[in-house]
Amino acid sequence: PKVPPKLITVPQNIEIQPNMTAYFGCEAEGDPRPTLFWSREGSHSVIFQGSSSGTARVTPEGTLQ
């Protein structure tokens, strides 16, 4: 049976110091398995799991680094 996507882990706001790396986790479940992607507010470009854009990278698990 098909199961609608549901967020399991939702990204949280964090504060970091200059030159530190921020990690934003996100997990979802469903059937078929949802595809996670990230976008910057106001931008039309997206970054999918396992890819990068500039200094941003998304792990195969869906974490934005």
CSV table of C-alpha atoms in Angstrom, one decimal, residues 6-50:
chain,number,residue,atom,x,y,z
A,6,LYS,CA,5.9,12.3,6.6
A,7,LEU,CA,8.8,14.3,8.1
A,8,ILE,CA,10.5,12.3,10.9
A,9,THR,CA,13.3,14.8,11.6
A,10,VAL,CA,12.7,18.5,10.9
A,11,PRO,CA,15.6,21.0,10.4
A,12,GLN,CA,16.2,23.2,13.5
A,13,ASN,CA,17.5,26.8,13.7
A,14,ILE,CA,21.1,26.9,15.0
A,15,GLU,CA,23.8,29.5,15.7
A,16,ILE,CA,27.4,28.9,14.7
A,17,GLN,CA,30.6,30.9,14.9
A,18,PRO,CA,32.4,32.2,11.8
A,19,ASN,CA,34.3,29.5,9.8
A,20,MET,CA,32.3,26.7,11.4
A,21,THR,CA,30.2,24.2,9.4
A,22,ALA,CA,26.5,24.0,10.0
A,23,TYR,CA,24.5,20.7,9.7
A,24,PHE,CA,20.8,20.6,9.2
A,25,GLY,CA,19.3,17.2,9.4
A,26,CYS,CA,16.1,16.2,7.7
A,27,GLU,CA,14.5,12.7,7.4
A,28,ALA,CA,11.2,11.6,5.9
A,29,GLU,CA,9.4,8.3,5.4
A,30,GLY,CA,6.7,7.1,3.1
A,31,ASP,CA,6.1,4.6,0.3
A,32,PRO,CA,7.5,5.2,-2.2
A,33,ARG,CA,10.4,6.6,-0.2
A,34,PRO,CA,10.4,10.5,-0.5
A,35,THR,CA,13.2,12.3,-2.2
A,36,LEU,CA,14.7,15.1,-0.1
A,37,PHE,CA,16.0,18.3,-1.5
A,38,TRP,CA,17.0,21.7,-0.2
A,39,SER,CA,16.6,25.2,-1.6
A,40,ARG,CA,17.5,28.7,-0.5
A,41,GLU,CA,14.6,31.0,0.2
A,42,GLY,CA,14.0,33.2,-2.8
A,43,SER,CA,16.0,31.0,-5.1
A,44,HIS,CA,14.7,28.7,-7.8
A,45,SER,CA,17.6,26.3,-7.6
A,46,VAL,CA,17.5,23.1,-5.5
A,47,ILE,CA,20.2,20.7,-4.1
A,48,PHE,CA,19.3,17.0,-4.1
A,49,GLN,CA,20.6,14.3,-1.9
A,50,GLY,CA,24.2,13.4,-2.7
